[in-house]
XYZ file of C-alpha atoms in Angstrom:
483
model
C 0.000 0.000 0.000
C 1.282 3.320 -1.235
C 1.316 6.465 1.219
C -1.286 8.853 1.019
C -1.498 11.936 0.275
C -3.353 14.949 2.384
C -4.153 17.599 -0.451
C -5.627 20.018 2.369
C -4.212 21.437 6.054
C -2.708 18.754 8.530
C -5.363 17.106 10.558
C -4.251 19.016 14.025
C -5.421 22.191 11.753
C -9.042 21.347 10.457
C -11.972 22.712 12.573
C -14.482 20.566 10.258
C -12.778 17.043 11.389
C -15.775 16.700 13.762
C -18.833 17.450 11.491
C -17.404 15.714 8.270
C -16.803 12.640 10.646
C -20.575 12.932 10.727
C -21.025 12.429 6.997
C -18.727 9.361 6.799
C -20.504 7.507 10.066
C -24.064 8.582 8.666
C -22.588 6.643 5.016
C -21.754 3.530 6.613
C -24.802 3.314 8.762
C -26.993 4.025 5.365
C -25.394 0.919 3.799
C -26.252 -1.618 6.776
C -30.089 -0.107 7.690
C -30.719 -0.403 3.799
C -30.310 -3.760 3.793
C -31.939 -5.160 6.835
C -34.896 -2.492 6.319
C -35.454 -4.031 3.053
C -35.189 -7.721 4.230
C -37.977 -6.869 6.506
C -40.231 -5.419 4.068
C -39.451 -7.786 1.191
C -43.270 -10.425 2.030
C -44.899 -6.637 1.183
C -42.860 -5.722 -2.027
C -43.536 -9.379 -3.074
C -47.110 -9.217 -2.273
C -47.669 -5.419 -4.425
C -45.442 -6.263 -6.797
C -46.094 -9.775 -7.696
C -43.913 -11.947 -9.679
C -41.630 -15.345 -8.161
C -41.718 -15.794 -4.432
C -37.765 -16.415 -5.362
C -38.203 -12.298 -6.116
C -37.934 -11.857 -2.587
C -34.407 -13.595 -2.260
C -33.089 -10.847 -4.860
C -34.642 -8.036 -3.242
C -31.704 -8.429 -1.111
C -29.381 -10.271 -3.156
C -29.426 -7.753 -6.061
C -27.794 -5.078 -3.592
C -25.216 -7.500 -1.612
C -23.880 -9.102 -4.509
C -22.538 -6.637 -6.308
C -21.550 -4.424 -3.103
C -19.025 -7.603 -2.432
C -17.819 -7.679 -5.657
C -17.029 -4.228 -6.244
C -16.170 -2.981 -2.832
C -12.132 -3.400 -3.497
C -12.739 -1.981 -6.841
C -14.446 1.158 -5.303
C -11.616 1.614 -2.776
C -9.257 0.954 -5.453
C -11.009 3.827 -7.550
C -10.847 5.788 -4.232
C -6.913 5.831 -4.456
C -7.003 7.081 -8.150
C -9.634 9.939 -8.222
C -9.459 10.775 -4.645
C -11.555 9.266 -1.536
C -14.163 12.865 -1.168
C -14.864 13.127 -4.885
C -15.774 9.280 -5.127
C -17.723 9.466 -1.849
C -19.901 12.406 -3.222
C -20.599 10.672 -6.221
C -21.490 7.266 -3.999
C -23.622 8.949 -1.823
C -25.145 11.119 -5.137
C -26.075 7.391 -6.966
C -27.279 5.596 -3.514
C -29.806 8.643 -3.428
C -30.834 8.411 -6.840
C -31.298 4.656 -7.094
C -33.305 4.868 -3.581
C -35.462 7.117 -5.511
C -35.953 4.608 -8.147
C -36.240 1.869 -6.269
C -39.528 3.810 -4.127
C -40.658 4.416 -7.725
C -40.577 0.778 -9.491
C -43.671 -0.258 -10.876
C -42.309 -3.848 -11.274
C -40.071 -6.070 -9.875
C -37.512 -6.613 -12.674
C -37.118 -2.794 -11.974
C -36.676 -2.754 -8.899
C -34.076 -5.577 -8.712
C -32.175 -4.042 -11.273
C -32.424 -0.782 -9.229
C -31.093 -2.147 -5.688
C -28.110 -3.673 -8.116
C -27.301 0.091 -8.420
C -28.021 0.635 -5.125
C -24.697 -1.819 -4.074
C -22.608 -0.464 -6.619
C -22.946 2.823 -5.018
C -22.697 1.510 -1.611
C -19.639 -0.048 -3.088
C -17.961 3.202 -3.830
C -18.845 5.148 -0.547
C -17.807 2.473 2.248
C -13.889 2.271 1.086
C -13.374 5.523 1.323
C -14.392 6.037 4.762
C -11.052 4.709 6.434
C -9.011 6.710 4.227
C -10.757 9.978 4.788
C -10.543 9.498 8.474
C -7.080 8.889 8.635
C -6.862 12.128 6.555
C -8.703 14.282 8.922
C -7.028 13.190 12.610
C -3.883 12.178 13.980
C -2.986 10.456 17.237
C -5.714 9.667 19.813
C -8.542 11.623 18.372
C -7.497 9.089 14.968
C -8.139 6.054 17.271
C -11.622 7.655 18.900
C -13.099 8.562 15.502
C -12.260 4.902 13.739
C -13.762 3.936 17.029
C -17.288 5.517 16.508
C -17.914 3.004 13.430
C -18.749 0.271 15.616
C -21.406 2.005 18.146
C -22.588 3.551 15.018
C -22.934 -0.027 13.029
C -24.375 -1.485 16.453
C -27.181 1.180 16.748
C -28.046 0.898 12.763
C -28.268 -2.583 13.312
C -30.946 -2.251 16.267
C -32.619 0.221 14.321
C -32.899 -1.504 10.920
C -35.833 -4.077 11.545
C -37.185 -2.091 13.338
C -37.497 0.944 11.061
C -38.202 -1.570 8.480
C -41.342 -2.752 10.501
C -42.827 0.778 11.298
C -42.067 2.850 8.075
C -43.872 -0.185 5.919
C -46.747 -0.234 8.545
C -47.261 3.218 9.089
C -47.905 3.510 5.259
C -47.183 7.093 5.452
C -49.303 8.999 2.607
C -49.496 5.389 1.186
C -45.687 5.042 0.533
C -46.253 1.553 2.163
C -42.965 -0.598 1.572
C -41.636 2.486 -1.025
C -40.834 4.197 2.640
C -38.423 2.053 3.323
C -36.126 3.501 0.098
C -37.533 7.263 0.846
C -36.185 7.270 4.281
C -32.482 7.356 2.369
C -33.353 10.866 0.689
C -33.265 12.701 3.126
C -30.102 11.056 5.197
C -28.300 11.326 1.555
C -28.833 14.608 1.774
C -27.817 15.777 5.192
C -24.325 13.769 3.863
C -24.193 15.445 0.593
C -24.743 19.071 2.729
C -21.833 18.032 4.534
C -19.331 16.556 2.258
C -17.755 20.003 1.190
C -16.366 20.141 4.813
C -14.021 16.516 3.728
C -10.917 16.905 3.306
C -9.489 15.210 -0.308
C -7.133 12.671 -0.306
C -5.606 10.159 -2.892
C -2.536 7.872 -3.650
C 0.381 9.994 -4.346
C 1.120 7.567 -7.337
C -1.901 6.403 -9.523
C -2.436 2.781 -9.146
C -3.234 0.710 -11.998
C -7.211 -0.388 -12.096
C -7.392 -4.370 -12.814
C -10.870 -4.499 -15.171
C -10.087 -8.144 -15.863
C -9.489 -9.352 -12.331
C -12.849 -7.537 -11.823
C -15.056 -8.816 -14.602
C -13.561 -12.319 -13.745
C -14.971 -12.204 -9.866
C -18.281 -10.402 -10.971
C -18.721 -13.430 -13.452
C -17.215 -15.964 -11.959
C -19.383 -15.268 -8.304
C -22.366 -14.560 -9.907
C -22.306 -17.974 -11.781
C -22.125 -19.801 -8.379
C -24.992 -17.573 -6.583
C -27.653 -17.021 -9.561
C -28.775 -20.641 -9.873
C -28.719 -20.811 -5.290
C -31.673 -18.390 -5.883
C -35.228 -19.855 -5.305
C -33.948 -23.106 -6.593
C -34.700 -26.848 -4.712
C -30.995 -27.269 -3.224
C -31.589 -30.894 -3.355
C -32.647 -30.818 -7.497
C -30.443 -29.024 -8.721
C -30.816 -29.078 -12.666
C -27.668 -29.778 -14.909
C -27.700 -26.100 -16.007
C -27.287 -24.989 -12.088
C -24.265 -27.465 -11.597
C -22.773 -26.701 -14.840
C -22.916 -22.712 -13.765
C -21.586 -23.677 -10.651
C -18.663 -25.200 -11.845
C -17.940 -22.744 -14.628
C -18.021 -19.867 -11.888
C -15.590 -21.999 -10.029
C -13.276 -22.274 -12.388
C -13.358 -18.525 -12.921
C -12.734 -17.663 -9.735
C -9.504 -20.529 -9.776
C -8.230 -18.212 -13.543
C -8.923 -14.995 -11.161
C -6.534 -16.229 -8.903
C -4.122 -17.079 -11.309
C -4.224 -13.578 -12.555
C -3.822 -11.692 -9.509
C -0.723 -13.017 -9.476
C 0.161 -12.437 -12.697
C -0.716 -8.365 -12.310
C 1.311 -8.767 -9.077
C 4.504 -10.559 -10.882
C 4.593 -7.697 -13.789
C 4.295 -4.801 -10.807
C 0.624 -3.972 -11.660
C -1.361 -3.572 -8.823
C -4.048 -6.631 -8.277
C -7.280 -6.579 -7.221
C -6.364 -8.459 -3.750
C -2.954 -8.854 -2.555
C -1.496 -12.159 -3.001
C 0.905 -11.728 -0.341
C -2.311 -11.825 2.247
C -2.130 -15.472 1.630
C 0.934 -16.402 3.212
C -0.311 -16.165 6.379
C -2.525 -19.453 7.688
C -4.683 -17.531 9.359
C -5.758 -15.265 6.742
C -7.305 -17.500 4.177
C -9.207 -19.378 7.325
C -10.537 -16.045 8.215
C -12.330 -15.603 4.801
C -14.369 -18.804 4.689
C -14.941 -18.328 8.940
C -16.504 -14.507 7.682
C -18.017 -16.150 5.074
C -19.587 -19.040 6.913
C -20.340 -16.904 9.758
C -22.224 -13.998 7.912
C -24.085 -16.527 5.728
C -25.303 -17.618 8.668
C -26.682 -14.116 10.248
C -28.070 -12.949 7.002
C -29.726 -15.688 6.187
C -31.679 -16.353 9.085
C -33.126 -12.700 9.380
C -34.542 -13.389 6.117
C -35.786 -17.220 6.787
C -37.624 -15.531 9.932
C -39.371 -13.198 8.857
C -40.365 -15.133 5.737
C -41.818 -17.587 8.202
C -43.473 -15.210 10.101
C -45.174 -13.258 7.214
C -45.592 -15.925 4.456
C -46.148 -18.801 7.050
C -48.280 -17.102 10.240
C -49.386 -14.055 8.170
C -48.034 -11.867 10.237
C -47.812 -8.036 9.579
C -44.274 -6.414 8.769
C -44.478 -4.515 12.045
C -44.315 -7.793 14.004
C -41.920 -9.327 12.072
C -39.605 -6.012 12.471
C -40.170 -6.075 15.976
C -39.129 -10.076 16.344
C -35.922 -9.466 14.980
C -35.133 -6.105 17.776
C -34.001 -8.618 20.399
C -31.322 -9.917 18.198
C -30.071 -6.112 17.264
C -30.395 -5.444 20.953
C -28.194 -8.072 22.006
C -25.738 -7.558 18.987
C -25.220 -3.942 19.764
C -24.606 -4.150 23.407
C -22.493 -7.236 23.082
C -20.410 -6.088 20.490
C -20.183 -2.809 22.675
C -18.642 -4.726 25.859
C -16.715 -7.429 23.814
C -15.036 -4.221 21.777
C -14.239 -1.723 24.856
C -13.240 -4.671 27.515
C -13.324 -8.551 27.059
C -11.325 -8.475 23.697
C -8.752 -6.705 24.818
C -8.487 -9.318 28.129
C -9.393 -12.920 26.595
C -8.314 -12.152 23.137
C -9.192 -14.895 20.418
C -11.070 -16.991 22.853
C -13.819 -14.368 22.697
C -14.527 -16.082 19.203
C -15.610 -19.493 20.565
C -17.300 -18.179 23.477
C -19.374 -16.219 20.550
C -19.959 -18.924 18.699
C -20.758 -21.209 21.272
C -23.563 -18.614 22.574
C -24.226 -18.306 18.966
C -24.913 -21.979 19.020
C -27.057 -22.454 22.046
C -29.077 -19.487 20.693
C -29.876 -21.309 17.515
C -31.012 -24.706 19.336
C -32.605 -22.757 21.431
C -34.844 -21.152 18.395
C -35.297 -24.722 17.309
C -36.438 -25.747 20.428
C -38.961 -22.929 20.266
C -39.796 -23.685 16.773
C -40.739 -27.447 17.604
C -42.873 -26.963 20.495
C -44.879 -23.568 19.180
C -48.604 -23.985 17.682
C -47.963 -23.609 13.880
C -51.143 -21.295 13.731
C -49.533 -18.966 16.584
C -46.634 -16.619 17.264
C -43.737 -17.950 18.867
C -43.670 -15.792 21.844
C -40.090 -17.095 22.931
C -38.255 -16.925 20.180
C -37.514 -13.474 21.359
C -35.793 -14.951 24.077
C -33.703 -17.446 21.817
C -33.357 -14.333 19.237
C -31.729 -12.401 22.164
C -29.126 -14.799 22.200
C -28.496 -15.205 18.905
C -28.013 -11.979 18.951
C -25.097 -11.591 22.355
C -23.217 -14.665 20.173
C -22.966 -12.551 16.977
C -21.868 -9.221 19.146
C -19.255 -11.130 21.188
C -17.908 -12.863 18.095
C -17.433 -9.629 15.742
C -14.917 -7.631 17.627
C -12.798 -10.593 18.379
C -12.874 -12.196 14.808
C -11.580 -8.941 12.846
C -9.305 -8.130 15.312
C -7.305 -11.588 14.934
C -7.955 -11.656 11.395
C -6.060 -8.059 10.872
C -3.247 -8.721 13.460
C -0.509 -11.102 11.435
C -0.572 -8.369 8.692
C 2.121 -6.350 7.580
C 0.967 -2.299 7.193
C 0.356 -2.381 3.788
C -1.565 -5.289 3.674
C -3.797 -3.932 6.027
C -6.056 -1.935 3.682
C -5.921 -5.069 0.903
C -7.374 -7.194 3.708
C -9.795 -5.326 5.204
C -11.430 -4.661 2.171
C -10.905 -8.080 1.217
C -12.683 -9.441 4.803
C -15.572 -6.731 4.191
C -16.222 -8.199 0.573
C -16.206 -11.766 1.522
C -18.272 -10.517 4.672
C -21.065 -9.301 2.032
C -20.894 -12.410 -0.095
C -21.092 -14.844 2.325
C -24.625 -12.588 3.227
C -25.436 -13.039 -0.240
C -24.999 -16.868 -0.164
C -26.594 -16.904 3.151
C -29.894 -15.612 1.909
C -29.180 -17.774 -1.107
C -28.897 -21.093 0.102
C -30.800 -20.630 3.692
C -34.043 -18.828 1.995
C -34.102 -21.459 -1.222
C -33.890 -24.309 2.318
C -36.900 -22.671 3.615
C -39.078 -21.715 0.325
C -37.899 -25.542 -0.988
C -39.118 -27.385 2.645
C -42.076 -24.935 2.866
C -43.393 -25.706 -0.903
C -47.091 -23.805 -0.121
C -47.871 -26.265 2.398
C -49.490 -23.899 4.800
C -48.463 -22.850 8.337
C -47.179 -26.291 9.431
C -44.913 -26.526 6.565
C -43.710 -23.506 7.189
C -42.889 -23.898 10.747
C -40.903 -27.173 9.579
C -39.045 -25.719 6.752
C -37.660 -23.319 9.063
C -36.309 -25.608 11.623
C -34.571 -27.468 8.621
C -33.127 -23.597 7.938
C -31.995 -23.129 11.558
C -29.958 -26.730 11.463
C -28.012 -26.024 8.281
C -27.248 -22.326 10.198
C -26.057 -24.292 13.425
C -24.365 -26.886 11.018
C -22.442 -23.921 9.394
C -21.605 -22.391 12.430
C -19.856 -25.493 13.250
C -17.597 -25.083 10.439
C -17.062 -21.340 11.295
C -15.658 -22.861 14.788
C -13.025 -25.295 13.319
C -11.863 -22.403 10.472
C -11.781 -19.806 13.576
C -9.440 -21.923 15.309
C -6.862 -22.160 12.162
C -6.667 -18.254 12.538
C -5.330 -18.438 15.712
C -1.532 -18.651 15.949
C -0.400 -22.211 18.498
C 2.981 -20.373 19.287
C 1.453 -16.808 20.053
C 0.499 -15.771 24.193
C -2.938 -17.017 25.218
C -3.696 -13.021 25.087
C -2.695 -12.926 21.205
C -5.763 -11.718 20.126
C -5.685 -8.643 22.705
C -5.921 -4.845 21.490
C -7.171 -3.069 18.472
């Protein structure tokens, strides 16, 4: 990673540090209340709207997919043009493809519209980091990159629920289209702000790979299109055959990473991150892990408003426990016990994780299939303390073996494969549920989504044994300790 360049006053010297921090936190928490607003009102879109119950997979597919793929790309781009300019024009597009998406008369539309939505998002998150970095030096540095996780933790408890009340309060009969309004007028409180950034950008112009990008847009979308809707247990030969062909896409992109990194280009992902063990463990544990969390908020509510007929209020309102405990977990795991137990805070996490998911299927087994599941608040709770304890931990180990100029490479790499493994999560853990449920009514329902909650504990498994290959046998029991 090259050093950057400050084009404006040294960060001791900038009044506006405070207030444009605003506009960068206020950018990040737009990308993660987007997505679990929509997840929540995705039964209503489906039910205006029409078309494939599959539709409401892509609702949020559409915008996670190609926010993964594109995320190093729009840091990348970041480097080249300069981090404020292509955060303006980020924020600029998010706002105008909220609009559309409020606006779609069909669903084709608005698919195609939330696929803008994540390129945007794509172009505004990278450049967060950077512009921080720009703007403060020594400890006020380490207290604003510190504000992104209370920030993330209160989007995520507001999300759902926001979800729930703008789609039920069908405010001058937006109905579900409030869900994309309520971005207008955040976008432009951050647009009124932006002038008060400071610019910043690579001091030499890095190269931009298009091929190493067209090959993981391709190659990725081969292996998720034919996960969406589809009977995971019939696959046709076409869905295999797309399967394999995005695999071996992926296997050329690899090739030719290191290829642009032999001739002195710059890649799309540093090779070099993969000489460390732990690093390449840490991408399918964020994968696993995140396929997991994503995928169940959608199998839930899906159950709740497809299977019980539920309104979206209800269903936004089940999934505020889980937020809740998320956002105060990740709070006390970040500030004390990570710093103290170090990568053991991951399998405590997990296992809480764990016992939170047999404890939904517990609830799942014994409820009336005609009635709301009053405790699986409770279990949702902790769900939600396992995910918070886990987070803090799991990028902290995954970012500590790193050399300083791998550090940006990775993170953008983990945040990527963080949003894919979402996208796969809804994927495979929605098409579980919509395959077991098959219109058989309420008890079906209830069924298919215990099958969905033991492939989530069964991957959560798997996240434990690739967790512990990130942790280093020779390193102090405290390894894992500090940010």
């Amino acid at each position: 990673m090259t050093a950057e360049r400050v084009l404006t006053p040294t960060p001791a010297a900038y009044r506006w540090r405070w207030l444009a921090l605003t506009a960068l936190l206020l950018g990040e928490a737009m990308n993660l209340l987007d997505a679990t607003i929509v997840q929540v009102a995705a039964p209503k879109i489906h039910a205006d709207l029409g078309g494939s119950v599959s539709d409401i997979q892509w609702f949020t597919t559409a915008y996670t997919l190609p926010f993964a793929v594109l995320l190093i790309t729009g840091g990348r781009l970041g480097d080249i043009a300069g981090r404020k300019r292509l955060f303006v024009i980020g924020v600029t597009g998010f706002m105008v493809a909220s609009a559309a998406c409020a606006a779609a008369p069909t669903v084709g539309l608005l698919i195609t519209f939330r696929a803008v939505q994540g390129a945007a998002a794509a172009v505004i998150i990278p450049q967060t980091i950077g512009l921080i970095k720009t703007m403060f030096s020594g400890p006020e540095m380490s207290k604003a990159l510190g504000s992104i996780g209370p920030v993330m933790g209160l989007a995520a408890v507001c999300g759902p629920v926001l979800g729930g009340v703008l789609t039920h309060a069908d405010l001058f009969g937006s109905s579900w289209r409030a869900a994309f309004l309520v971005n207008i007028p955040v976008s432009l409180v951050v647009l009124a702000i932006s002038p008060r950034l400071m610019e910043n950008r690579a001091p030499r112009r890095p190269s931009l790979d298009v091929t190493g990008t067209l090959l993981a847009m391709v190659g990725i979308g081969l292996v998720v299109y034919p996960l969406i809707g589809a009977d995971l247990t019939a696959l046709s030969g076409w869905s295999w055959a797309a399967i394999a062909a995005g695999l071996c896409l992926m296997a050329v992109f690899t090739v030719h990473q290191r290829a642009v990194a032999a001739a002195g280009r710059s890649p799309l992902v540093e090779p070099s991150l993969f000489a460390h063990r732990g690093f390449p463990a840490a991408l399918v544990t964020s994968m696993s892990f995140f396929a997991v969390t994503n995928g169940l908020m959608m199998v839930i509510v899906l159950q709740l408003q497809l299977g019980l007929g539920t309104d979206v209020l209800k269903a936004g309102l089940t999934l505020a426990p889980w937020s809740v405990g998320l956002a105060v977990a990740s709070w006390v795991a970040g500030a004390h016990l990570v710093r103290r137990y170090g990568h053991r805070m991951m399998s405590l996490g997990l296992a809480v994780l764990l016992v939170g998911l047999l404890a939904a299927v517990a609830v799942y087994h014994a409820a009336d299939p005609h009635k709301y599941p009053t405790l699986l608040l409770f279990a949702l709770g902790i769900v939600g303390l396992g995910v918070g304890l886990f987070s803090p931990a799991f990028f902290t180990i995954a970012l500590k073996p790193l050399q300083p100029q791998e550090i940006g490479s990775a993170a953008g790499l983990l945040n990527a494969v963080q949003h894919l493994g979402a996208t796969l999560g809804v994927a495979v853990l929605g098409s579980v549920y919509l395959g077991s449920a098959d219109d058989g009514g309420a008890p079906a329902a209830l069924h298919a989504v215990q099958i969905a909650f033991w492939v989530a504990a069964a991957l959560v498994v798997a996240s434990f044994a690739t967790s512990r290959m990130m942790v280093d046998k020779n390193a102090p029991a405290d390894a894992g300790a500090g940010h």
